[in-house]
Amino acid sequence: MTQENTNNLNTSNVAEAKVQDHFDLFHTDTYQELFEYKRQFEGAHSPEEVARIAEWTKTWDYREKNFAREALTINPAKACQPLGSLFVAAGFEGTLPYSHGSQGCVAYFRSHLTRNFKEPFQAVSSSMTEDAAVFGGLKNMIDGLANSYQLYKPKMIALCTTCMAEVIGDDLGAFIQTSKQEGSIPEDFPVPYAHTPSFVGSHITGYDNMLKGILECLSEGKKQETTNGKYNFNLGFDPYVGNIRELKRILNLFDLDYTILSDNSDTFDAPNTGEFQMYNGLTTLEEAGDSINAEGTFFFQKYTTPKTQEYIGKEWGQQTFNFRPFGIRGTDEFITKLSEITGKPVPQELIDERGRAVDAMNDSQAWIHGKRVALYGDPDHVFGLVNFLLELGAEPVHIVVTNSNPEFEKELQAVLSASPYGKDATIWGKKDLWHLRSLMFTEPVDLLIGNSYGKYLWRDTKTPLVRIGYPIFDRHHLHRYETLGYRGTLNLHNWIINTILDELDRNTIIPAKTDISFDLIR
Amino acid sequence: MTTVEEKKDLIKEVLEAYPEKAAKRRAKHLNVQEESKSDCGVQSNKKSVPGVMTTRGCAYAGAKGVVWGPVKDMVHLSHGPVGCGYYSWSGRRNYYIGTTGVDTFGTMQFTSDFQERDIVFGGDKKLAKLIDELEVLFPLSKGTTIESECPIGLIGDDIEAVARKKAKETGKPVIPVRCEGFRGVSQSLGHHIANDTVRDWVLPKADEYRQLPEGFESSPYDVNIIGDYNIGGDAWPSRRLLEAIGLRVICQFSGDGTFNEVVMTPLAKLNLIHCYRSMNYICRYMEEKYEIPWLEYNFFGPTQIAKSLRKIAAQFDETIQEKAEQVIAEHEAEMKAITDKYRPRLEGKKVMMMVGGLRPRHVIPAFDDLGMDVIGTGYEFGHGDDYKRTADYTKDGTIIYDDISGYEFEEFAKQLKPDLIAAGIKEKYVFQKMALPFRQMHSWDYSGPYHGYEGFAVFARDMDLAINNPTWSLINNPWETK
């Protein structure tokens, strides 16, 4: 950063077009002086006092106080239900996600998803205000369904609630029926719905509720005597659109007939053709309805979709499977299963890919062996990452899962305990990123893995951050890559190893001081 | 499409897609600016049509996300379930100087993370306990604001009682902000509610809370910056300009502001307000209560900067006026260099805007300075007085849209064929998919600052890089002819 004062008020008679934006402008002396002058009005604490408290926040004493909190949550790694509902709904053909409640929520969901994917995300709400709080939101829904149906011409409206609608107790099923009777939408128009209060669970709960709602609605009366010979696949709240595409490629290699429940890969990664297309969900309503007749359903996120899985098992009488095709072994298990159910040998293409991923891991394992890692995210997301880290000989140390549950913790603990690299790991269920800050100061790690919110931990603890998860706002296009399968393993590996190497270079960059090991070849 | 009549026909045509009832409601919010009319002639600040894609947010977004959130040395608690705080976490780029997590809390998310039992049994006890925990972990915080989310108002929690009790116990301000998302028709009511909490919970105790800088003596040149949220650092070039003409800014309310600055506001001689929509309420109150006059200013683009500096200086003596002239003169060559460079690339380009508080009108003169033509503008959550003020800036035939829906915006853009659209993140990729250059005008598309002289240079560069981005020419492939 340039420190020179290039923009002094009294000397700027040089007529050249100079653009200094926020990256360097505020580092100039002029602005540094301005900040210093402003301090007198701020009523701020002395720099010494700030430094003293800052040091204290890094101590065991602070950690104990931090972990003693019961009421306060700081920087949680979870969002609320409707976000997951909208996310899954958007994978179905011509589907308009609709949130019944106050309109501010939808503005937030749309912004959040848009910021991650850098894609348009369309959803509507009932725009409920004070009068609806008193009299209920029926009138809003009658008008809202009529307007969205006529204006946006969807094939399906997937309706979820906000906390407002839940607290006042709006009856969605009855409201939708009434709206149909009032002529807002045709009688046979599909409006699956889910109750998604934000004070229960998290975004993954909302994903589950909406997926179940959609499948229930579309499959009604579609059960046949025989199966359609297909398998269903659900990825859960997985922000990597590359994963859906990679899965389809693998299934095609096995010549397997499949249905992806919900394929939102184009919704969140549509080509630029010069025309805006509102709906890009790829799972057709017909396929989704017929998924009731499949041979079985694969779930990649066990703890994201428990209700849907139970529903498919019990109500549809279908076999369900849990696989996590992340890392080499996770993918091996999945590929073996595909070979088993298709009766076909594993295609040479996949065997070669596996060999290449393993080759790459062999080549760079030395740089990660024994490295201590902190990570956070949704339960299944963390699960896949931990498995992969253990395969590499990295040591997961702090594992923070804000939307955790006991069953998940038990299952993950078993995996950790079975590995010499997992012995020192602690799973911190229901904890947040401010807890993680204390953990990272008192028991430091070499590497942090998580979403963009981890950048504050990177700043405070100087631990290099590998961005994997949702949301990633401050790096571009990562969601377009795959993280599952052997190719996905290679991507994860690449991101992790090269972050470690980047950090090494950063630490050895000062000439005549630290650059002794500023090696060309690593 | 040039005449007022043609544009009125376009509005009619677009409205045909709606059901009759919704079309009738929306018709009142769309119009064409006609010369010699002092008003844009649209209805505003009314409920959005259900089921129609509005860009509006809620009262919580206005109170926490806009007004209180940037006060950097306080904890702003999102009281209720986890979502609202999560989505509004670090989204607005309110720049600040401070040690985050120690004496500054701007980019942190504090929530009471309501669970079902809190809804059933009420959350007041949890809130009280939570404030104690804040005291333990963040001893240097200057107080807490409690931004209530939808369920709080619906279950009838008494957050005011908790606030009073805890303020007494901690000796620090605890301010309950009743900004439940279902209140009002947009984020606008949240701004008003937040202003009212300053009136009711802060200013009456200002003397008690205030820490005057050592040797502080009131001067006739003391002013406040009101309603600049320091997005991408905007308030700083503004502050610098005011100091350069000899004024003393004693408070930034609220971008990079502190609680102490908020309680110092009544000591100033003049309130200078940038975002009229979000903060006019407290200015009016201070005028009534403390007889502090207020003045709107606009620091977008050299023409308006000069005009505003002169208007501000006119409130003071000749020294200030002379300095203002000097500052304006000093920047002439530099600003000419900017327009000389960028104007030829931007001359005649047509712009459609749709933003929040002040930008749908304030940015128009900056586009004018670059020879660009704003052909359509409107507010997410403007009121009648905003649209009255807009008429001073718009040209004859400008299409005006209030709370424009996604559908209307897309149709207008298809027909009017602007060269640039300037709106928010939810609109950005819709238009980019239509191969239309776009700049986010809430967050400056992660650029900025845009205020002040330095800001104009950044603004000019950004409009150039958006419109003259060579990748637009790659969209049509060579195999198909369109």
mmCIF file of N, CA and C in Angstrom, chain A residues 7 9 12 21-22 30-31 35 37-38 40-43 45 56 62 69-76 78 80 83 102-103 107-108 110 118-120 123-125 129-131 143 147-148 151-152 199 270 272-275 453 456 471, chain B residues 18-19 21-22 47 49-51 53 61 72 86-87 90 95 109 111 113-116 129 133 136-137 140 142 181-185 211 213 236-237 240 244 248-249 256 258 260-261 330-331 334 429 432-433 446 448 454 461 482:
data_model
loop_
_atom_site.group_PDB
_atom_site.id
_atom_site.type_symbol
_atom_site.label_atom_id
_atom_site.label_comp_id
_atom_site.label_asym_id
_atom_site.label_seq_id
_atom_site.Cartn_x
_atom_site.Cartn_y
_atom_site.Cartn_z
ATOM 1 N N ASN A 7 -2.545 13.244 -2.376
ATOM 2 C CA ASN A 7 -3.805 13.886 -2.691
ATOM 3 C C ASN A 7 -4.088 15.064 -1.760
ATOM 4 N N LEU A 9 -4.985 18.559 -0.342
ATOM 5 C CA LEU A 9 -5.911 19.590 -0.820
ATOM 6 C C LEU A 9 -5.196 20.787 -1.436
ATOM 7 N N SER A 12 -3.032 20.062 -5.136
ATOM 8 C CA SER A 12 -3.565 19.280 -6.248
ATOM 9 C C SER A 12 -3.885 20.147 -7.473
ATOM 10 N N ASP A 21 -8.958 4.759 -5.075
ATOM 11 C CA ASP A 21 -10.169 4.298 -4.397
ATOM 12 C C ASP A 21 -9.864 3.832 -2.992
ATOM 13 N N HIS A 22 -10.865 3.207 -2.365
ATOM 14 C CA HIS A 22 -10.768 2.932 -0.933
ATOM 15 C C HIS A 22 -9.584 2.052 -0.558
ATOM 16 N N THR A 30 -3.205 12.243 4.565
ATOM 17 C CA THR A 30 -4.356 13.126 4.728
ATOM 18 C C THR A 30 -5.454 12.423 5.528
ATOM 19 N N TYR A 31 -5.755 11.195 5.121
ATOM 20 C CA TYR A 31 -6.842 10.490 5.808
ATOM 21 C C TYR A 31 -6.411 9.951 7.158
ATOM 22 N N PHE A 35 -8.449 10.711 10.573
ATOM 23 C CA PHE A 35 -8.905 9.713 11.548
ATOM 24 C C PHE A 35 -8.409 10.079 12.951
ATOM 25 N N TYR A 37 -7.650 13.059 14.094
ATOM 26 C CA TYR A 37 -8.375 14.238 14.579
ATOM 27 C C TYR A 37 -9.766 13.850 15.080
ATOM 28 N N LYS A 38 -10.404 12.939 14.344
ATOM 29 C CA LYS A 38 -11.761 12.522 14.720
ATOM 30 C C LYS A 38 -11.791 11.852 16.091
ATOM 31 N N GLN A 40 -10.747 12.529 18.917
ATOM 32 C CA GLN A 40 -11.037 13.335 20.097
ATOM 33 C C GLN A 40 -12.536 13.388 20.410
ATOM 34 N N PHE A 41 -13.385 13.219 19.373
ATOM 35 C CA PHE A 41 -14.825 13.296 19.616
ATOM 36 C C PHE A 41 -15.440 11.927 19.922
ATOM 37 N N GLU A 42 -14.644 10.890 19.723
ATOM 38 C CA GLU A 42 -15.211 9.544 19.769
ATOM 39 C C GLU A 42 -15.469 9.027 21.181
ATOM 40 N N GLY A 43 -14.832 9.656 22.154
ATOM 41 C CA GLY A 43 -14.977 9.142 23.511
ATOM 42 C C GLY A 43 -14.391 7.751 23.623
ATOM 43 N N HIS A 45 -11.715 4.550 24.185
ATOM 44 C CA HIS A 45 -10.778 4.102 25.207
ATOM 45 C C HIS A 45 -9.355 4.351 24.721
ATOM 46 N N TRP A 56 -6.181 -9.828 26.381
ATOM 47 C CA TRP A 56 -6.975 -10.666 27.304
ATOM 48 C C TRP A 56 -7.934 -11.590 26.537
ATOM 49 N N TYR A 62 -10.308 -15.760 29.253
ATOM 50 C CA TYR A 62 -11.367 -15.270 28.364
ATOM 51 C C TYR A 62 -12.132 -16.442 27.764
ATOM 52 N N ARG A 69 -21.043 -18.739 28.359
ATOM 53 C CA ARG A 69 -22.292 -18.050 27.991
ATOM 54 C C ARG A 69 -23.403 -19.028 27.618
ATOM 55 N N GLU A 70 -24.601 -18.619 28.000
ATOM 56 C CA GLU A 70 -25.770 -19.476 27.769
ATOM 57 C C GLU A 70 -26.816 -18.812 26.895
ATOM 58 N N ALA A 71 -26.869 -17.490 26.956
ATOM 59 C CA ALA A 71 -27.956 -16.792 26.251
ATOM 60 C C ALA A 71 -27.497 -16.155 24.946
ATOM 61 N N LEU A 72 -26.250 -15.774 24.892
ATOM 62 C CA LEU A 72 -25.749 -14.965 23.780
ATOM 63 C C LEU A 72 -25.099 -15.827 22.702
ATOM 64 N N THR A 73 -25.430 -15.538 21.451
ATOM 65 C CA THR A 73 -24.775 -16.189 20.315
ATOM 66 C C THR A 73 -24.039 -15.118 19.512
ATOM 67 N N ILE A 74 -22.776 -15.390 19.154
ATOM 68 C CA ILE A 74 -21.974 -14.412 18.419
ATOM 69 C C ILE A 74 -21.410 -15.078 17.164
ATOM 70 N N ASN A 75 -21.690 -14.513 16.025
ATOM 71 C CA ASN A 75 -21.187 -15.041 14.756
ATOM 72 C C ASN A 75 -21.491 -16.536 14.565
ATOM 73 N N PRO A 76 -22.757 -16.906 14.561
ATOM 74 C CA PRO A 76 -23.116 -18.319 14.392
ATOM 75 C C PRO A 76 -22.877 -18.792 12.962
ATOM 76 N N LYS A 78 -24.712 -20.638 11.059
ATOM 77 C CA LYS A 78 -25.975 -21.211 10.569
ATOM 78 C C LYS A 78 -26.906 -20.075 10.170
ATOM 79 N N CYS A 80 -31.266 -19.421 8.738
ATOM 80 C CA CYS A 80 -32.573 -19.913 9.179
ATOM 81 C C CYS A 80 -33.289 -20.697 8.085
ATOM 82 N N LEU A 83 -34.240 -20.048 4.040
ATOM 83 C CA LEU A 83 -33.143 -19.987 3.061
ATOM 84 C C LEU A 83 -32.957 -21.344 2.390
ATOM 85 N N SER A 102 -43.604 -11.659 6.363
ATOM 86 C CA SER A 102 -43.153 -10.287 6.152
ATOM 87 C C SER A 102 -42.152 -10.267 4.988
ATOM 88 N N GLN A 103 -42.113 -9.191 4.212
ATOM 89 C CA GLN A 103 -41.350 -9.212 2.955
ATOM 90 C C GLN A 103 -39.843 -9.034 3.131
ATOM 91 N N ALA A 107 -36.176 -10.441 0.902
ATOM 92 C CA ALA A 107 -35.105 -9.553 0.428
ATOM 93 C C ALA A 107 -33.763 -10.076 0.914
ATOM 94 N N TYR A 108 -33.729 -10.522 2.169
ATOM 95 C CA TYR A 108 -32.484 -11.058 2.720
ATOM 96 C C TYR A 108 -32.081 -12.370 2.039
ATOM 97 N N ARG A 110 -32.865 -13.476 -0.902
ATOM 98 C CA ARG A 110 -32.462 -13.232 -2.287
ATOM 99 C C ARG A 110 -31.055 -12.639 -2.336
ATOM 100 N N LYS A 118 -23.526 -15.126 -7.433
ATOM 101 C CA LYS A 118 -23.430 -14.098 -8.459
ATOM 102 C C LYS A 118 -24.354 -14.430 -9.625
ATOM 103 N N GLU A 119 -25.571 -14.774 -9.239
ATOM 104 C CA GLU A 119 -26.632 -15.123 -10.187
ATOM 105 C C GLU A 119 -27.918 -14.478 -9.690
ATOM 106 N N PRO A 120 -28.851 -14.180 -10.610
ATOM 107 C CA PRO A 120 -30.144 -13.661 -10.132
ATOM 108 C C PRO A 120 -30.867 -14.737 -9.331
ATOM 109 N N ALA A 123 -37.645 -14.746 -5.992
ATOM 110 C CA ALA A 123 -38.582 -15.310 -5.026
ATOM 111 C C ALA A 123 -39.517 -14.193 -4.577
ATOM 112 N N VAL A 124 -40.707 -14.580 -4.149
ATOM 113 C CA VAL A 124 -41.683 -13.558 -3.745
ATOM 114 C C VAL A 124 -42.146 -13.814 -2.316
ATOM 115 N N SER A 125 -42.893 -12.842 -1.774
ATOM 116 C CA SER A 125 -43.446 -13.023 -0.435
ATOM 117 C C SER A 125 -44.876 -12.506 -0.391
ATOM 118 N N THR A 129 -47.993 -7.217 6.738
ATOM 119 C CA THR A 129 -47.662 -6.102 7.628
ATOM 120 C C THR A 129 -48.531 -6.189 8.891
ATOM 121 N N GLU A 130 -48.668 -5.058 9.604
ATOM 122 C CA GLU A 130 -49.358 -5.080 10.903
ATOM 123 C C GLU A 130 -50.760 -5.681 10.834
ATOM 124 N N ASP A 131 -51.496 -5.341 9.788
ATOM 125 C CA ASP A 131 -52.874 -5.834 9.728
ATOM 126 C C ASP A 131 -52.892 -7.360 9.652
ATOM 127 N N ASP A 143 -54.289 -12.880 -2.530
ATOM 128 C CA ASP A 143 -53.797 -11.909 -3.532
ATOM 129 C C ASP A 143 -52.426 -12.307 -4.057
ATOM 130 N N ASN A 147 -51.424 -12.963 -7.915
ATOM 131 C CA ASN A 147 -50.480 -12.071 -8.597
ATOM 132 C C ASN A 147 -49.256 -12.820 -9.116
ATOM 133 N N SER A 148 -48.680 -13.658 -8.279
ATOM 134 C CA SER A 148 -47.445 -14.316 -8.717
ATOM 135 C C SER A 148 -47.748 -15.329 -9.818
ATOM 136 N N LEU A 151 -48.449 -13.122 -13.041
ATOM 137 C CA LEU A 151 -47.341 -12.286 -13.498
ATOM 138 C C LEU A 151 -46.114 -13.103 -13.897
ATOM 139 N N TYR A 152 -45.802 -14.120 -13.121
ATOM 140 C CA TYR A 152 -44.543 -14.834 -13.344
ATOM 141 C C TYR A 152 -44.741 -16.204 -13.999
ATOM 142 N N PHE A 199 -37.147 -20.145 14.299
ATOM 143 C CA PHE A 199 -36.733 -20.473 15.669
ATOM 144 C C PHE A 199 -36.648 -21.984 15.887
ATOM 145 N N ALA A 270 -26.320 -20.058 -14.596
ATOM 146 C CA ALA A 270 -26.938 -20.033 -15.921
ATOM 147 C C ALA A 270 -26.002 -19.357 -16.914
ATOM 148 N N ASN A 272 -24.674 -16.946 -19.851
ATOM 149 C CA ASN A 272 -25.068 -15.606 -20.291
ATOM 150 C C ASN A 272 -25.285 -15.622 -21.790
ATOM 151 N N THR A 273 -26.540 -15.482 -22.178
ATOM 152 C CA THR A 273 -26.893 -15.526 -23.597
ATOM 153 C C THR A 273 -27.443 -14.194 -24.074
ATOM 154 N N GLY A 274 -27.454 -13.224 -23.171
ATOM 155 C CA GLY A 274 -28.048 -11.941 -23.519
ATOM 156 C C GLY A 274 -29.533 -11.881 -23.222
ATOM 157 N N GLU A 275 -30.083 -12.989 -22.719
ATOM 158 C CA GLU A 275 -31.499 -12.989 -22.338
ATOM 159 C C GLU A 275 -31.642 -13.502 -20.917
ATOM 160 N N TYR A 453 -17.087 -16.009 6.309
ATOM 161 C CA TYR A 453 -17.100 -15.372 7.629
ATOM 162 C C TYR A 453 -15.820 -15.693 8.406
ATOM 163 N N TYR A 456 -12.621 -13.105 9.341
ATOM 164 C CA TYR A 456 -12.368 -12.338 10.565
ATOM 165 C C TYR A 456 -11.459 -13.120 11.512
ATOM 166 N N PRO A 471 -21.697 -19.283 3.092
ATOM 167 C CA PRO A 471 -21.501 -18.581 1.832
ATOM 168 C C PRO A 471 -20.041 -18.249 1.583
ATOM 169 N N TYR B 18 -50.588 -7.731 -15.158
ATOM 170 C CA TYR B 18 -51.079 -7.962 -13.788
ATOM 171 C C TYR B 18 -52.558 -8.313 -13.763
ATOM 172 N N PRO B 19 -52.992 -9.024 -12.720
ATOM 173 C CA PRO B 19 -54.433 -9.102 -12.472
ATOM 174 C C PRO B 19 -54.973 -7.675 -12.242
ATOM 175 N N LYS B 21 -56.821 -6.030 -10.088
ATOM 176 C CA LYS B 21 -56.688 -5.352 -8.798
ATOM 177 C C LYS B 21 -55.244 -4.854 -8.588
ATOM 178 N N ALA B 22 -54.287 -5.741 -8.886
ATOM 179 C CA ALA B 22 -52.874 -5.377 -8.699
ATOM 180 C C ALA B 22 -52.471 -4.293 -9.696
ATOM 181 N N LYS B 47 -48.189 -0.045 0.926
ATOM 182 C CA LYS B 47 -47.870 -1.476 0.980
ATOM 183 C C LYS B 47 -47.495 -2.031 -0.393
ATOM 184 N N VAL B 49 -47.431 -4.872 -3.277
ATOM 185 C CA VAL B 49 -48.457 -5.828 -3.702
ATOM 186 C C VAL B 49 -47.980 -7.248 -3.348
ATOM 187 N N PRO B 50 -48.780 -8.040 -2.620
ATOM 188 C CA PRO B 50 -48.341 -9.404 -2.268
ATOM 189 C C PRO B 50 -48.059 -10.252 -3.510
ATOM 190 N N GLY B 51 -47.042 -11.108 -3.402
ATOM 191 C CA GLY B 51 -46.756 -12.025 -4.504
ATOM 192 C C GLY B 51 -46.009 -11.385 -5.661
ATOM 193 N N MET B 53 -42.641 -9.314 -6.944
ATOM 194 C CA MET B 53 -41.282 -9.212 -6.456
ATOM 195 C C MET B 53 -40.878 -7.769 -6.170
ATOM 196 N N ALA B 61 -34.421 -4.055 8.944
ATOM 197 C CA ALA B 61 -33.316 -3.702 8.047
ATOM 198 C C ALA B 61 -33.028 -2.204 8.130
ATOM 199 N N LYS B 72 -20.219 2.294 15.838
ATOM 200 C CA LYS B 72 -19.250 1.204 15.873
ATOM 201 C C LYS B 72 -18.880 0.662 17.244
ATOM 202 N N TYR B 86 -28.145 -12.820 10.794
ATOM 203 C CA TYR B 86 -27.217 -13.513 9.906
ATOM 204 C C TYR B 86 -27.169 -12.849 8.537
ATOM 205 N N TYR B 87 -28.337 -12.547 7.986
ATOM 206 C CA TYR B 87 -28.364 -11.976 6.629
ATOM 207 C C TYR B 87 -27.893 -10.528 6.597
ATOM 208 N N SER B 90 -22.496 -7.777 8.162
ATOM 209 C CA SER B 90 -21.420 -7.262 7.305
ATOM 210 C C SER B 90 -21.825 -7.016 5.856
ATOM 211 N N TYR B 95 -17.678 1.326 6.568
ATOM 212 C CA TYR B 95 -16.272 1.316 6.993
ATOM 213 C C TYR B 95 -16.081 2.009 8.343
ATOM 214 N N GLN B 109 -21.850 -10.388 14.442
ATOM 215 C CA GLN B 109 -23.269 -10.679 14.529
ATOM 216 C C GLN B 109 -23.613 -11.161 15.925
ATOM 217 N N THR B 111 -26.719 -12.289 18.354
ATOM 218 C CA THR B 111 -28.135 -12.670 18.300
ATOM 219 C C THR B 111 -28.539 -13.449 19.542
ATOM 220 N N ASP B 113 -30.684 -15.745 19.161
ATOM 221 C CA ASP B 113 -30.931 -17.057 18.552
ATOM 222 C C ASP B 113 -32.143 -17.760 19.184
ATOM 223 N N PHE B 114 -33.292 -17.129 19.066
ATOM 224 C CA PHE B 114 -34.515 -17.663 19.681
ATOM 225 C C PHE B 114 -34.817 -19.092 19.254
ATOM 226 N N GLN B 115 -35.170 -19.909 20.240
ATOM 227 C CA GLN B 115 -35.636 -21.266 19.983
ATOM 228 C C GLN B 115 -37.124 -21.320 20.327
ATOM 229 N N GLU B 116 -37.732 -22.453 20.026
ATOM 230 C CA GLU B 116 -39.167 -22.585 20.238
ATOM 231 C C GLU B 116 -39.584 -22.238 21.676
ATOM 232 N N LYS B 129 -30.077 -11.880 30.735
ATOM 233 C CA LYS B 129 -28.878 -12.686 30.946
ATOM 234 C C LYS B 129 -27.839 -12.391 29.858
ATOM 235 N N GLU B 133 -23.871 -11.218 29.901
ATOM 236 C CA GLU B 133 -22.782 -11.925 29.214
ATOM 237 C C GLU B 133 -21.995 -10.983 28.308
ATOM 238 N N VAL B 136 -19.491 -9.091 30.348
ATOM 239 C CA VAL B 136 -18.313 -9.881 30.714
ATOM 240 C C VAL B 136 -17.325 -9.955 29.543
ATOM 241 N N LEU B 137 -17.860 -10.239 28.369
ATOM 242 C CA LEU B 137 -16.978 -10.508 27.234
ATOM 243 C C LEU B 137 -16.512 -9.248 26.500
ATOM 244 N N LEU B 140 -15.368 -3.132 26.969
ATOM 245 C CA LEU B 140 -15.144 -1.796 26.400
ATOM 246 C C LEU B 140 -16.309 -1.319 25.519
ATOM 247 N N LYS B 142 -19.698 0.411 24.453
ATOM 248 C CA LYS B 142 -20.293 1.628 25.024
ATOM 249 C C LYS B 142 -21.794 1.510 25.241
ATOM 250 N N GLY B 181 -40.051 -6.657 11.760
ATOM 251 C CA GLY B 181 -40.135 -6.576 10.306
ATOM 252 C C GLY B 181 -41.520 -6.361 9.732
ATOM 253 N N PHE B 182 -42.537 -6.714 10.476
ATOM 254 C CA PHE B 182 -43.887 -6.559 9.910
ATOM 255 C C PHE B 182 -44.408 -5.137 10.065
ATOM 256 N N ARG B 183 -43.675 -4.300 10.788
ATOM 257 C CA ARG B 183 -44.143 -2.920 10.982
ATOM 258 C C ARG B 183 -43.898 -2.102 9.723
ATOM 259 N N GLY B 184 -44.916 -1.397 9.292
ATOM 260 C CA GLY B 184 -44.754 -0.494 8.158
ATOM 261 C C GLY B 184 -44.628 -1.247 6.852
ATOM 262 N N VAL B 185 -44.341 -0.512 5.794
ATOM 263 C CA VAL B 185 -44.381 -1.108 4.458
ATOM 264 C C VAL B 185 -42.994 -1.353 3.871
ATOM 265 N N GLN B 211 -18.930 12.390 26.923
ATOM 266 C CA GLN B 211 -17.549 12.609 27.387
ATOM 267 C C GLN B 211 -16.966 13.695 26.492
ATOM 268 N N PRO B 213 -14.252 16.029 24.792
ATOM 269 C CA PRO B 213 -12.793 15.968 24.617
ATOM 270 C C PRO B 213 -12.131 17.011 25.515
ATOM 271 N N TRP B 236 -15.906 9.929 4.933
ATOM 272 C CA TRP B 236 -14.594 10.511 5.209
ATOM 273 C C TRP B 236 -14.227 11.629 4.223
ATOM 274 N N PRO B 237 -14.358 11.422 2.907
ATOM 275 C CA PRO B 237 -14.121 12.565 2.007
ATOM 276 C C PRO B 237 -15.097 13.707 2.283
ATOM 277 N N ARG B 240 -13.799 15.508 5.263
ATOM 278 C CA ARG B 240 -12.583 16.214 4.883
ATOM 279 C C ARG B 240 -12.918 17.535 4.191
ATOM 280 N N ALA B 244 -12.031 21.148 5.456
ATOM 281 C CA ALA B 244 -11.208 21.989 4.584
ATOM 282 C C ALA B 244 -11.782 23.402 4.450
ATOM 283 N N ARG B 248 -15.896 22.431 11.859
ATOM 284 C CA ARG B 248 -15.421 21.357 12.731
ATOM 285 C C ARG B 248 -16.534 20.322 12.855
ATOM 286 N N VAL B 249 -16.263 19.130 12.337
ATOM 287 C CA VAL B 249 -17.270 18.065 12.417
ATOM 288 C C VAL B 249 -17.122 17.381 13.772
ATOM 289 N N ASP B 256 -19.053 5.141 10.812
ATOM 290 C CA ASP B 256 -17.837 5.295 11.609
ATOM 291 C C ASP B 256 -18.104 6.111 12.881
ATOM 292 N N THR B 258 -19.498 6.947 16.822
ATOM 293 C CA THR B 258 -19.467 6.310 18.134
ATOM 294 C C THR B 258 -20.676 6.793 18.926
ATOM 295 N N ASN B 260 -20.565 8.225 21.703
ATOM 296 C CA ASN B 260 -20.264 9.568 22.206
ATOM 297 C C ASN B 260 -20.600 10.640 21.170
ATOM 298 N N GLU B 261 -20.339 10.320 19.925
ATOM 299 C CA GLU B 261 -20.680 11.291 18.880
ATOM 300 C C GLU B 261 -22.190 11.505 18.804
ATOM 301 N N GLU B 330 -9.500 25.005 -6.047
ATOM 302 C CA GLU B 330 -8.364 24.078 -6.002
ATOM 303 C C GLU B 330 -8.639 22.768 -6.733
ATOM 304 N N HIS B 331 -9.893 22.379 -6.764
ATOM 305 C CA HIS B 331 -10.224 21.086 -7.359
ATOM 306 C C HIS B 331 -10.648 21.178 -8.814
ATOM 307 N N GLU B 334 -8.308 19.332 -11.364
ATOM 308 C CA GLU B 334 -8.372 17.893 -11.138
ATOM 309 C C GLU B 334 -9.702 17.314 -11.640
ATOM 310 N N TYR B 429 -27.720 -9.215 -11.407
ATOM 311 C CA TYR B 429 -27.463 -10.306 -12.348
ATOM 312 C C TYR B 429 -28.623 -10.547 -13.313
ATOM 313 N N GLN B 432 -27.481 -8.171 -15.964
ATOM 314 C CA GLN B 432 -26.250 -8.628 -16.609
ATOM 315 C C GLN B 432 -26.525 -9.824 -17.519
ATOM 316 N N LYS B 433 -27.523 -10.660 -17.117
ATOM 317 C CA LYS B 433 -27.904 -11.762 -18.005
ATOM 318 C C LYS B 433 -28.529 -11.224 -19.294
ATOM 319 N N TYR B 446 -18.879 -2.798 -4.316
ATOM 320 C CA TYR B 446 -17.653 -3.107 -3.560
ATOM 321 C C TYR B 446 -16.519 -2.121 -3.869
ATOM 322 N N GLY B 448 -15.825 2.393 -4.315
ATOM 323 C CA GLY B 448 -16.043 3.592 -3.517
ATOM 324 C C GLY B 448 -14.736 4.133 -2.991
ATOM 325 N N GLU B 454 -12.617 13.056 -4.373
ATOM 326 C CA GLU B 454 -11.963 11.765 -4.632
ATOM 327 C C GLU B 454 -12.995 10.743 -5.075
ATOM 328 N N ARG B 461 -14.595 6.500 -13.033
ATOM 329 C CA ARG B 461 -13.888 5.299 -13.482
ATOM 330 C C ARG B 461 -14.820 4.088 -13.504
ATOM 331 N N LYS B 482 -28.514 -13.129 -34.295
ATOM 332 C CA LYS B 482 -29.705 -12.757 -33.524
ATOM 333 C C LYS B 482 -30.418 -11.584 -34.168
#
